[in-house]
Amino acid sequence: MDFTFTPSEEQFRLELRQWLREHLPPGWGTLGYAYPRTYEEWAVVRRQWDRTLYAGGYAGLSWPTEYGGRGATLVEQVIYFEEIARARAPEELNRAAKLLLGPTIIHHGTEEQKRRFLPRILSADDQWCQGFSEPDAGSDLASLSTRAVRDGDTLVINGQKVWTSFATVADWIFMLVRTDPDAPKHKGITFLLADMRTPGITVRPIVQMTGSGEFCETFFDNARVPMANVLGGLNRGWQVTATALSHERGTLAFHRHAMIRLEFDELIDMAKRIMRRGRPVIEDPLLRQRLAQCHSELEMLRWTLYSNLTKRLRGEPAGSEGSIVKLYWSELYQRIVELALEILGPASQIADGALAEEGGRWQQRFLKSRGDSIHSGTNEIQRNIIGERLLGLPR
């Protein structure tokens, strides 16, 4: 692997770094900045950030220029995710639409669908949510049961989706519905785009143990969606979904690594500040050994990402290595935040108020990290993929 960047790539990094310094929300990252406390308030900040990225030419970075994107190379996309993590920029509210839906519309959509949806995704005029998982169809997505029956030029939808992130603030939903119940389960599925203001669509937030409610249940009761909103053809939704999911575990993993590395550096600083038995916690030899182990594992993750990137740059298919990355970073991060709570000791039980150490951020990170081994395919499923497709083990 060659770890050097070309002069043009280094210039791209410097320009992006400077742009971020000039365009982050005023006061962002300072001690006195009043960060939003509810997910609805966060949604406002993140949507405005989407618009700022669009104005700066950084929305839809990987999209072809003819569709409003920047046509960035794979390496430029990696640099982008590393730099926005380094700057701790707000997370994009429309990330799923930009990374998953947009490229899928470009690949499978009609010209009318491209003209209608793509510009408003980039500009953040339309916020999207994702309607894949159901109460009985999460990791086994092909078992979905939400039905869509054709009635003239519309599809009548009945059923339920779950874990629909930010559905309460979304304008549209891209979703999977079963349009042929008699076909094999992978054959009778259709990929559909639906306006969230459609009569018959009801959203109910699910409050998590973090206290946030951005995950939602979404119900469909005779909701009518035009046939013109079918993407890729009736009963061809599984092929369309494969296109969408192929983008989910790509260069975004570099952002995950960069964010975890930043938080690990915070953990080191905290271990230097917190005193126990008259000396900084970091002087405990057993703790230092565990911190060194986490550091080594972060470096292994980094080199694994670059190894996978090298394969893609050589034109080799991504394969199932993405399952290794997802399994590895999610469980490593859980170990890091668990270690943070151990360092905090009894103070880890106070997450709010003036007595909360570090503003309660490590407690929030710990609670939120439990979902990392579930979303984007549970870690049990990732182990099956690794065993069957990479190691050749029997099903």
mmCIF file with all atom_site columns, N, CA, C and O in Angstrom, residues 39-87:
data_model
loop_
_atom_site.group_PDB
_atom_site.id
_atom_site.type_symbol
_atom_site.label_atom_id
_atom_site.label_alt_id
_atom_site.label_comp_id
_atom_site.label_asym_id
_atom_site.label_entity_id
_atom_site.label_seq_id
_atom_site.pdbx_PDB_ins_code
_atom_site.Cartn_x
_atom_site.Cartn_y
_atom_site.Cartn_z
_atom_site.occupancy
_atom_site.B_iso_or_equiv
_atom_site.pdbx_formal_charge
_atom_site.auth_seq_id
_atom_site.auth_comp_id
_atom_site.auth_asym_id
_atom_site.auth_atom_id
_atom_site.pdbx_PDB_model_num
ATOM 1   N N  . TYR A 1 39 ? -33.477 16.193 20.071  1.00 0.00 ? 39 TYR A N  1
ATOM 2   C CA . TYR A 1 39 ? -33.138 15.812 18.708  1.00 0.00 ? 39 TYR A CA 1
ATOM 3   C C  . TYR A 1 39 ? -33.831 16.712 17.696  1.00 0.00 ? 39 TYR A C  1
ATOM 4   O O  . TYR A 1 39 ? -33.327 16.926 16.583  1.00 0.00 ? 39 TYR A O  1
ATOM 5   N N  . GLU A 1 40 ? -34.985 17.298 18.068  1.00 0.00 ? 40 GLU A N  1
ATOM 6   C CA . GLU A 1 40 ? -35.632 18.244 17.162  1.00 0.00 ? 40 GLU A CA 1
ATOM 7   C C  . GLU A 1 40 ? -34.755 19.490 16.976  1.00 0.00 ? 40 GLU A C  1
ATOM 8   O O  . GLU A 1 40 ? -34.621 20.011 15.861  1.00 0.00 ? 40 GLU A O  1
ATOM 9   N N  . GLU A 1 41 ? -34.141 19.969 18.068  1.00 0.00 ? 41 GLU A N  1
ATOM 10  C CA . GLU A 1 41 ? -33.231 21.110 17.963  1.00 0.00 ? 41 GLU A CA 1
ATOM 11  C C  . GLU A 1 41 ? -31.987 20.746 17.159  1.00 0.00 ? 41 GLU A C  1
ATOM 12  O O  . GLU A 1 41 ? -31.480 21.538 16.365  1.00 0.00 ? 41 GLU A O  1
ATOM 13  N N  . TRP A 1 42 ? -31.487 19.519 17.391  1.00 0.00 ? 42 TRP A N  1
ATOM 14  C CA . TRP A 1 42 ? -30.347 19.060 16.605  1.00 0.00 ? 42 TRP A CA 1
ATOM 15  C C  . TRP A 1 42 ? -30.694 18.992 15.126  1.00 0.00 ? 42 TRP A C  1
ATOM 16  O O  . TRP A 1 42 ? -29.856 19.285 14.257  1.00 0.00 ? 42 TRP A O  1
ATOM 17  N N  . ALA A 1 43 ? -31.921 18.584 14.812  1.00 0.00 ? 43 ALA A N  1
ATOM 18  C CA . ALA A 1 43 ? -32.328 18.470 13.412  1.00 0.00 ? 43 ALA A CA 1
ATOM 19  C C  . ALA A 1 43 ? -32.257 19.819 12.709  1.00 0.00 ? 43 ALA A C  1
ATOM 20  O O  . ALA A 1 43 ? -31.862 19.905 11.537  1.00 0.00 ? 43 ALA A O  1
ATOM 21  N N  . VAL A 1 44 ? -32.630 20.884 13.418  1.00 0.00 ? 44 VAL A N  1
ATOM 22  C CA . VAL A 1 44 ? -32.560 22.227 12.835  1.00 0.00 ? 44 VAL A CA 1
ATOM 23  C C  . VAL A 1 44 ? -31.110 22.584 12.526  1.00 0.00 ? 44 VAL A C  1
ATOM 24  O O  . VAL A 1 44 ? -30.791 23.078 11.433  1.00 0.00 ? 44 VAL A O  1
ATOM 25  N N  . VAL A 1 45 ? -30.206 22.340 13.485  1.00 0.00 ? 45 VAL A N  1
ATOM 26  C CA . VAL A 1 45 ? -28.786 22.644 13.291  1.00 0.00 ? 45 VAL A CA 1
ATOM 27  C C  . VAL A 1 45 ? -28.212 21.824 12.143  1.00 0.00 ? 45 VAL A C  1
ATOM 28  O O  . VAL A 1 45 ? -27.484 22.342 11.275  1.00 0.00 ? 45 VAL A O  1
ATOM 29  N N  . ARG A 1 46 ? -28.534 20.546 12.111  1.00 0.00 ? 46 ARG A N  1
ATOM 30  C CA . ARG A 1 46 ? -27.965 19.662 11.102  1.00 0.00 ? 46 ARG A CA 1
ATOM 31  C C  . ARG A 1 46 ? -28.512 19.959 9.706   1.00 0.00 ? 46 ARG A C  1
ATOM 32  O O  . ARG A 1 46 ? -27.781 19.871 8.713   1.00 0.00 ? 46 ARG A O  1
ATOM 33  N N  . ARG A 1 47 ? -29.767 20.347 9.630   1.00 0.00 ? 47 ARG A N  1
ATOM 34  C CA . ARG A 1 47 ? -30.325 20.693 8.316   1.00 0.00 ? 47 ARG A CA 1
ATOM 35  C C  . ARG A 1 47 ? -29.677 21.970 7.783   1.00 0.00 ? 47 ARG A C  1
ATOM 36  O O  . ARG A 1 47 ? -29.380 22.074 6.589   1.00 0.00 ? 47 ARG A O  1
ATOM 37  N N  . GLN A 1 48 ? -29.446 22.925 8.669   1.00 0.00 ? 48 GLN A N  1
ATOM 38  C CA . GLN A 1 48 ? -28.755 24.139 8.250   1.00 0.00 ? 48 GLN A CA 1
ATOM 39  C C  . GLN A 1 48 ? -27.330 23.832 7.805   1.00 0.00 ? 48 GLN A C  1
ATOM 40  O O  . GLN A 1 48 ? -26.815 24.423 6.849   1.00 0.00 ? 48 GLN A O  1
ATOM 41  N N  . TRP A 1 49 ? -26.682 22.865 8.477   1.00 0.00 ? 49 TRP A N  1
ATOM 42  C CA . TRP A 1 49 ? -25.337 22.464 8.074   1.00 0.00 ? 49 TRP A CA 1
ATOM 43  C C  . TRP A 1 49 ? -25.356 21.831 6.690   1.00 0.00 ? 49 TRP A C  1
ATOM 44  O O  . TRP A 1 49 ? -24.449 22.051 5.879   1.00 0.00 ? 49 TRP A O  1
ATOM 45  N N  . ASP A 1 50 ? -26.394 21.042 6.397   1.00 0.00 ? 50 ASP A N  1
ATOM 46  C CA . ASP A 1 50 ? -26.544 20.477 5.054   1.00 0.00 ? 50 ASP A CA 1
ATOM 47  C C  . ASP A 1 50 ? -26.582 21.583 4.008   1.00 0.00 ? 50 ASP A C  1
ATOM 48  O O  . ASP A 1 50 ? -25.964 21.485 2.934   1.00 0.00 ? 50 ASP A O  1
ATOM 49  N N  . ARG A 1 51 ? -27.307 22.640 4.322   1.00 0.00 ? 51 ARG A N  1
ATOM 50  C CA . ARG A 1 51 ? -27.411 23.755 3.370   1.00 0.00 ? 51 ARG A CA 1
ATOM 51  C C  . ARG A 1 51 ? -26.076 24.482 3.226   1.00 0.00 ? 51 ARG A C  1
ATOM 52  O O  . ARG A 1 51 ? -25.723 24.941 2.132   1.00 0.00 ? 51 ARG A O  1
ATOM 53  N N  . THR A 1 52 ? -25.330 24.579 4.330   1.00 0.00 ? 52 THR A N  1
ATOM 54  C CA . THR A 1 52 ? -24.012 25.206 4.266   1.00 0.00 ? 52 THR A CA 1
ATOM 55  C C  . THR A 1 52 ? -23.070 24.380 3.392   1.00 0.00 ? 52 THR A C  1
ATOM 56  O O  . THR A 1 52 ? -22.316 24.927 2.567   1.00 0.00 ? 52 THR A O  1
ATOM 57  N N  . LEU A 1 53 ? -23.100 23.061 3.553   1.00 0.00 ? 53 LEU A N  1
ATOM 58  C CA . LEU A 1 53 ? -22.279 22.188 2.721   1.00 0.00 ? 53 LEU A CA 1
ATOM 59  C C  . LEU A 1 53 ? -22.656 22.327 1.245   1.00 0.00 ? 53 LEU A C  1
ATOM 60  O O  . LEU A 1 53 ? -21.780 22.343 0.362   1.00 0.00 ? 53 LEU A O  1
ATOM 61  N N  . TYR A 1 54 ? -23.938 22.438 0.981   1.00 0.00 ? 54 TYR A N  1
ATOM 62  C CA . TYR A 1 54 ? -24.411 22.590 -0.402  1.00 0.00 ? 54 TYR A CA 1
ATOM 63  C C  . TYR A 1 54 ? -23.889 23.889 -1.000  1.00 0.00 ? 54 TYR A C  1
ATOM 64  O O  . TYR A 1 54 ? -23.382 23.906 -2.141  1.00 0.00 ? 54 TYR A O  1
ATOM 65  N N  . ALA A 1 55 ? -23.990 24.968 -0.239  1.00 0.00 ? 55 ALA A N  1
ATOM 66  C CA . ALA A 1 55 ? -23.518 26.259 -0.732  1.00 0.00 ? 55 ALA A CA 1
ATOM 67  C C  . ALA A 1 55 ? -22.015 26.239 -0.978  1.00 0.00 ? 55 ALA A C  1
ATOM 68  O O  . ALA A 1 55 ? -21.509 26.922 -1.883  1.00 0.00 ? 55 ALA A O  1
ATOM 69  N N  . GLY A 1 56 ? -21.284 25.447 -0.185  1.00 0.00 ? 56 GLY A N  1
ATOM 70  C CA . GLY A 1 56 ? -19.835 25.366 -0.338  1.00 0.00 ? 56 GLY A CA 1
ATOM 71  C C  . GLY A 1 56 ? -19.375 24.353 -1.374  1.00 0.00 ? 56 GLY A C  1
ATOM 72  O O  . GLY A 1 56 ? -18.169 24.219 -1.605  1.00 0.00 ? 56 GLY A O  1
ATOM 73  N N  . GLY A 1 57 ? -20.313 23.615 -1.967  1.00 0.00 ? 57 GLY A N  1
ATOM 74  C CA . GLY A 1 57 ? -19.944 22.638 -2.983  1.00 0.00 ? 57 GLY A CA 1
ATOM 75  C C  . GLY A 1 57 ? -19.496 21.307 -2.431  1.00 0.00 ? 57 GLY A C  1
ATOM 76  O O  . GLY A 1 57 ? -18.853 20.515 -3.139  1.00 0.00 ? 57 GLY A O  1
ATOM 77  N N  . TYR A 1 58 ? -19.849 21.015 -1.173  1.00 0.00 ? 58 TYR A N  1
ATOM 78  C CA . TYR A 1 58 ? -19.431 19.759 -0.550  1.00 0.00 ? 58 TYR A CA 1
ATOM 79  C C  . TYR A 1 58 ? -20.586 18.774 -0.346  1.00 0.00 ? 58 TYR A C  1
ATOM 80  O O  . TYR A 1 58 ? -20.392 17.727 0.263   1.00 0.00 ? 58 TYR A O  1
ATOM 81  N N  . ALA A 1 59 ? -21.771 19.091 -0.832  1.00 0.00 ? 59 ALA A N  1
ATOM 82  C CA . ALA A 1 59 ? -22.891 18.155 -0.738  1.00 0.00 ? 59 ALA A CA 1
ATOM 83  C C  . ALA A 1 59 ? -22.820 17.177 -1.911  1.00 0.00 ? 59 ALA A C  1
ATOM 84  O O  . ALA A 1 59 ? -22.479 17.563 -3.029  1.00 0.00 ? 59 ALA A O  1
ATOM 85  N N  . GLY A 1 60 ? -23.150 15.916 -1.653  1.00 0.00 ? 60 GLY A N  1
ATOM 86  C CA . GLY A 1 60 ? -23.097 14.928 -2.731  1.00 0.00 ? 60 GLY A CA 1
ATOM 87  C C  . GLY A 1 60 ? -21.706 14.828 -3.324  1.00 0.00 ? 60 GLY A C  1
ATOM 88  O O  . GLY A 1 60 ? -21.530 14.817 -4.543  1.00 0.00 ? 60 GLY A O  1
ATOM 89  N N  . LEU A 1 61 ? -20.707 14.748 -2.453  1.00 0.00 ? 61 LEU A N  1
ATOM 90  C CA . LEU A 1 61 ? -19.315 14.812 -2.875  1.00 0.00 ? 61 LEU A CA 1
ATOM 91  C C  . LEU A 1 61 ? -18.997 13.794 -3.961  1.00 0.00 ? 61 LEU A C  1
ATOM 92  O O  . LEU A 1 61 ? -18.306 14.095 -4.938  1.00 0.00 ? 61 LEU A O  1
ATOM 93  N N  . SER A 1 62 ? -19.516 12.563 -3.815  1.00 0.00 ? 62 SER A N  1
ATOM 94  C CA . SER A 1 62 ? -19.168 11.494 -4.749  1.00 0.00 ? 62 SER A CA 1
ATOM 95  C C  . SER A 1 62 ? -20.069 11.463 -5.980  1.00 0.00 ? 62 SER A C  1
ATOM 96  O O  . SER A 1 62 ? -19.797 10.719 -6.920  1.00 0.00 ? 62 SER A O  1
ATOM 97  N N  . TRP A 1 63 ? -21.140 12.263 -5.983  1.00 0.00 ? 63 TRP A N  1
ATOM 98  C CA . TRP A 1 63 ? -22.055 12.233 -7.120  1.00 0.00 ? 63 TRP A CA 1
ATOM 99  C C  . TRP A 1 63 ? -21.370 12.778 -8.376  1.00 0.00 ? 63 TRP A C  1
ATOM 100 O O  . TRP A 1 63 ? -20.525 13.678 -8.302  1.00 0.00 ? 63 TRP A O  1
ATOM 101 N N  . PRO A 1 64 ? -21.779 12.275 -9.549  1.00 0.00 ? 64 PRO A N  1
ATOM 102 C CA . PRO A 1 64 ? -21.258 12.853 -10.799 1.00 0.00 ? 64 PRO A CA 1
ATOM 103 C C  . PRO A 1 64 ? -21.620 14.338 -10.907 1.00 0.00 ? 64 PRO A C  1
ATOM 104 O O  . PRO A 1 64 ? -22.661 14.780 -10.421 1.00 0.00 ? 64 PRO A O  1
ATOM 105 N N  . THR A 1 65 ? -20.758 15.101 -11.543 1.00 0.00 ? 65 THR A N  1
ATOM 106 C CA . THR A 1 65 ? -20.988 16.543 -11.655 1.00 0.00 ? 65 THR A CA 1
ATOM 107 C C  . THR A 1 65 ? -22.264 16.873 -12.408 1.00 0.00 ? 65 THR A C  1
ATOM 108 O O  . THR A 1 65 ? -22.906 17.887 -12.126 1.00 0.00 ? 65 THR A O  1
ATOM 109 N N  . GLU A 1 66 ? -22.661 16.028 -13.357 1.00 0.00 ? 66 GLU A N  1
ATOM 110 C CA . GLU A 1 66 ? -23.884 16.314 -14.114 1.00 0.00 ? 66 GLU A CA 1
ATOM 111 C C  . GLU A 1 66 ? -25.137 16.238 -13.263 1.00 0.00 ? 66 GLU A C  1
ATOM 112 O O  . GLU A 1 66 ? -26.209 16.720 -13.665 1.00 0.00 ? 66 GLU A O  1
ATOM 113 N N  . TYR A 1 67 ? -25.034 15.636 -12.076 1.00 0.00 ? 67 TYR A N  1
ATOM 114 C CA . TYR A 1 67 ? -26.180 15.576 -11.170 1.00 0.00 ? 67 TYR A CA 1
ATOM 115 C C  . TYR A 1 67 ? -25.992 16.487 -9.955  1.00 0.00 ? 67 TYR A C  1
ATOM 116 O O  . TYR A 1 67 ? -26.677 16.330 -8.950  1.00 0.00 ? 67 TYR A O  1
ATOM 117 N N  . GLY A 1 68 ? -25.074 17.422 -10.067 1.00 0.00 ? 68 GLY A N  1
ATOM 118 C CA . GLY A 1 68 ? -24.893 18.402 -8.998  1.00 0.00 ? 68 GLY A CA 1
ATOM 119 C C  . GLY A 1 68 ? -23.835 18.057 -7.984  1.00 0.00 ? 68 GLY A C  1
ATOM 120 O O  . GLY A 1 68 ? -23.622 18.813 -7.033  1.00 0.00 ? 68 GLY A O  1
ATOM 121 N N  . GLY A 1 69 ? -23.186 16.906 -8.141  1.00 0.00 ? 69 GLY A N  1
ATOM 122 C CA . GLY A 1 69 ? -22.158 16.506 -7.198  1.00 0.00 ? 69 GLY A CA 1
ATOM 123 C C  . GLY A 1 69 ? -20.804 17.082 -7.556  1.00 0.00 ? 69 GLY A C  1
ATOM 124 O O  . GLY A 1 69 ? -20.680 17.950 -8.430  1.00 0.00 ? 69 GLY A O  1
ATOM 125 N N  . ARG A 1 70 ? -19.789 16.574 -6.902  1.00 0.00 ? 70 ARG A N  1
ATOM 126 C CA . ARG A 1 70 ? -18.429 17.069 -7.119  1.00 0.00 ? 70 ARG A CA 1
ATOM 127 C C  . ARG A 1 70 ? -17.576 16.083 -7.899  1.00 0.00 ? 70 ARG A C  1
ATOM 128 O O  . ARG A 1 70 ? -16.474 16.410 -8.318  1.00 0.00 ? 70 ARG A O  1
ATOM 129 N N  . GLY A 1 71 ? -18.099 14.859 -8.077  1.00 0.00 ? 71 GLY A N  1
ATOM 130 C CA . GLY A 1 71 ? -17.337 13.856 -8.799  1.00 0.00 ? 71 GLY A CA 1
ATOM 131 C C  . GLY A 1 71 ? -16.035 13.501 -8.124  1.00 0.00 ? 71 GLY A C  1
ATOM 132 O O  . GLY A 1 71 ? -15.032 13.203 -8.772  1.00 0.00 ? 71 GLY A O  1
ATOM 133 N N  . ALA A 1 72 ? -16.030 13.505 -6.786  1.00 0.00 ? 72 ALA A N  1
ATOM 134 C CA . ALA A 1 72 ? -14.797 13.284 -6.027  1.00 0.00 ? 72 ALA A CA 1
ATOM 135 C C  . ALA A 1 72 ? -14.305 11.858 -6.184  1.00 0.00 ? 72 ALA A C  1
ATOM 136 O O  . ALA A 1 72 ? -15.086 10.909 -6.325  1.00 0.00 ? 72 ALA A O  1
ATOM 137 N N  . THR A 1 73 ? -12.992 11.705 -6.132  1.00 0.00 ? 73 THR A N  1
ATOM 138 C CA . THR A 1 73 ? -12.396 10.378 -6.160  1.00 0.00 ? 73 THR A CA 1
ATOM 139 C C  . THR A 1 73 ? -12.601 9.698  -4.813  1.00 0.00 ? 73 THR A C  1
ATOM 140 O O  . THR A 1 73 ? -12.975 10.331 -3.821  1.00 0.00 ? 73 THR A O  1
ATOM 141 N N  . LEU A 1 74 ? -12.310 8.402  -4.769  1.00 0.00 ? 74 LEU A N  1
ATOM 142 C CA . LEU A 1 74 ? -12.412 7.664  -3.507  1.00 0.00 ? 74 LEU A CA 1
ATOM 143 C C  . LEU A 1 74 ? -11.497 8.266  -2.443  1.00 0.00 ? 74 LEU A C  1
ATOM 144 O O  . LEU A 1 74 ? -11.884 8.399  -1.282  1.00 0.00 ? 74 LEU A O  1
ATOM 145 N N  . VAL A 1 75 ? -10.287 8.628  -2.834  1.00 0.00 ? 75 VAL A N  1
ATOM 146 C CA . VAL A 1 75 ? -9.346  9.184  -1.859  1.00 0.00 ? 75 VAL A CA 1
ATOM 147 C C  . VAL A 1 75 ? -9.848  10.533 -1.351  1.00 0.00 ? 75 VAL A C  1
ATOM 148 O O  . VAL A 1 75 ? -9.752  10.826 -0.151  1.00 0.00 ? 75 VAL A O  1
ATOM 149 N N  . GLU A 1 76 ? -10.411 11.358 -2.216  1.00 0.00 ? 76 GLU A N  1
ATOM 150 C CA . GLU A 1 76 ? -10.967 12.637 -1.779  1.00 0.00 ? 76 GLU A CA 1
ATOM 151 C C  . GLU A 1 76 ? -12.137 12.427 -0.820  1.00 0.00 ? 76 GLU A C  1
ATOM 152 O O  . GLU A 1 76 ? -12.313 13.196 0.136   1.00 0.00 ? 76 GLU A O  1
ATOM 153 N N  . GLN A 1 77 ? -12.933 11.390 -1.053  1.00 0.00 ? 77 GLN A N  1
ATOM 154 C CA . GLN A 1 77 ? -14.026 11.089 -0.128  1.00 0.00 ? 77 GLN A CA 1
ATOM 155 C C  . GLN A 1 77 ? -13.478 10.687 1.247   1.00 0.00 ? 77 GLN A C  1
ATOM 156 O O  . GLN A 1 77 ? -14.016 11.092 2.283   1.00 0.00 ? 77 GLN A O  1
ATOM 157 N N  . VAL A 1 78 ? -12.403 9.904  1.247   1.00 0.00 ? 78 VAL A N  1
ATOM 158 C CA . VAL A 1 78 ? -11.769 9.521  2.516   1.00 0.00 ? 78 VAL A CA 1
ATOM 159 C C  . VAL A 1 78 ? -11.263 10.770 3.237   1.00 0.00 ? 78 VAL A C  1
ATOM 160 O O  . VAL A 1 78 ? -11.488 10.951 4.448   1.00 0.00 ? 78 VAL A O  1
ATOM 161 N N  . ILE A 1 79 ? -10.593 11.654 2.509   1.00 0.00 ? 79 ILE A N  1
ATOM 162 C CA . ILE A 1 79 ? -10.086 12.890 3.103   1.00 0.00 ? 79 ILE A CA 1
ATOM 163 C C  . ILE A 1 79 ? -11.233 13.710 3.681   1.00 0.00 ? 79 ILE A C  1
ATOM 164 O O  . ILE A 1 79 ? -11.125 14.268 4.787   1.00 0.00 ? 79 ILE A O  1
ATOM 165 N N  . TYR A 1 80 ? -12.345 13.783 2.948   1.00 0.00 ? 80 TYR A N  1
ATOM 166 C CA . TYR A 1 80 ? -13.511 14.547 3.416   1.00 0.00 ? 80 TYR A CA 1
ATOM 167 C C  . TYR A 1 80 ? -13.999 14.016 4.760   1.00 0.00 ? 80 TYR A C  1
ATOM 168 O O  . TYR A 1 80 ? -14.193 14.786 5.714   1.00 0.00 ? 80 TYR A O  1
ATOM 169 N N  . PHE A 1 81 ? -14.182 12.711 4.878   1.00 0.00 ? 81 PHE A N  1
ATOM 170 C CA . PHE A 1 81 ? -14.700 12.139 6.119   1.00 0.00 ? 81 PHE A CA 1
ATOM 171 C C  . PHE A 1 81 ? -13.692 12.283 7.254   1.00 0.00 ? 81 PHE A C  1
ATOM 172 O O  . PHE A 1 81 ? -14.083 12.500 8.408   1.00 0.00 ? 81 PHE A O  1
ATOM 173 N N  . GLU A 1 82 ? -12.412 12.181 6.948   1.00 0.00 ? 82 GLU A N  1
ATOM 174 C CA . GLU A 1 82 ? -11.415 12.379 7.994   1.00 0.00 ? 82 GLU A CA 1
ATOM 175 C C  . GLU A 1 82 ? -11.431 13.819 8.503   1.00 0.00 ? 82 GLU A C  1
ATOM 176 O O  . GLU A 1 82 ? -11.330 14.065 9.709   1.00 0.00 ? 82 GLU A O  1
ATOM 177 N N  . GLU A 1 83 ? -11.572 14.773 7.603   1.00 0.00 ? 83 GLU A N  1
ATOM 178 C CA . GLU A 1 83 ? -11.498 16.181 7.995   1.00 0.00 ? 83 GLU A CA 1
ATOM 179 C C  . GLU A 1 83 ? -12.757 16.661 8.721   1.00 0.00 ? 83 GLU A C  1
ATOM 180 O O  . GLU A 1 83 ? -12.669 17.455 9.654   1.00 0.00 ? 83 GLU A O  1
ATOM 181 N N  . ILE A 1 84 ? -13.931 16.198 8.297   1.00 0.00 ? 84 ILE A N  1
ATOM 182 C CA . ILE A 1 84 ? -15.128 16.643 9.018   1.00 0.00 ? 84 ILE A CA 1
ATOM 183 C C  . ILE A 1 84 ? -15.165 16.022 10.414  1.00 0.00 ? 84 ILE A C  1
ATOM 184 O O  . ILE A 1 84 ? -15.690 16.623 11.355  1.00 0.00 ? 84 ILE A O  1
ATOM 185 N N  . ALA A 1 85 ? -14.572 14.821 10.545  1.00 0.00 ? 85 ALA A N  1
ATOM 186 C CA . ALA A 1 85 ? -14.463 14.234 11.884  1.00 0.00 ? 85 ALA A CA 1
ATOM 187 C C  . ALA A 1 85 ? -13.451 15.021 12.709  1.00 0.00 ? 85 ALA A C  1
ATOM 188 O O  . ALA A 1 85 ? -13.690 15.317 13.886  1.00 0.00 ? 85 ALA A O  1
ATOM 189 N N  . ARG A 1 86 ? -12.328 15.370 12.106  1.00 0.00 ? 86 ARG A N  1
ATOM 190 C CA . ARG A 1 86 ? -11.298 16.142 12.813  1.00 0.00 ? 86 ARG A CA 1
ATOM 191 C C  . ARG A 1 86 ? -11.858 17.477 13.301  1.00 0.00 ? 86 ARG A C  1
ATOM 192 O O  . ARG A 1 86 ? -11.534 17.933 14.401  1.00 0.00 ? 86 ARG A O  1
ATOM 193 N N  . ALA A 1 87 ? -12.715 18.108 12.502  1.00 0.00 ? 87 ALA A N  1
ATOM 194 C CA . ALA A 1 87 ? -13.314 19.395 12.875  1.00 0.00 ? 87 ALA A CA 1
ATOM 195 C C  . ALA A 1 87 ? -14.528 19.225 13.778  1.00 0.00 ? 87 ALA A C  1
ATOM 196 O O  . ALA A 1 87 ? -15.087 20.218 14.234  1.00 0.00 ? 87 ALA A O  1
#
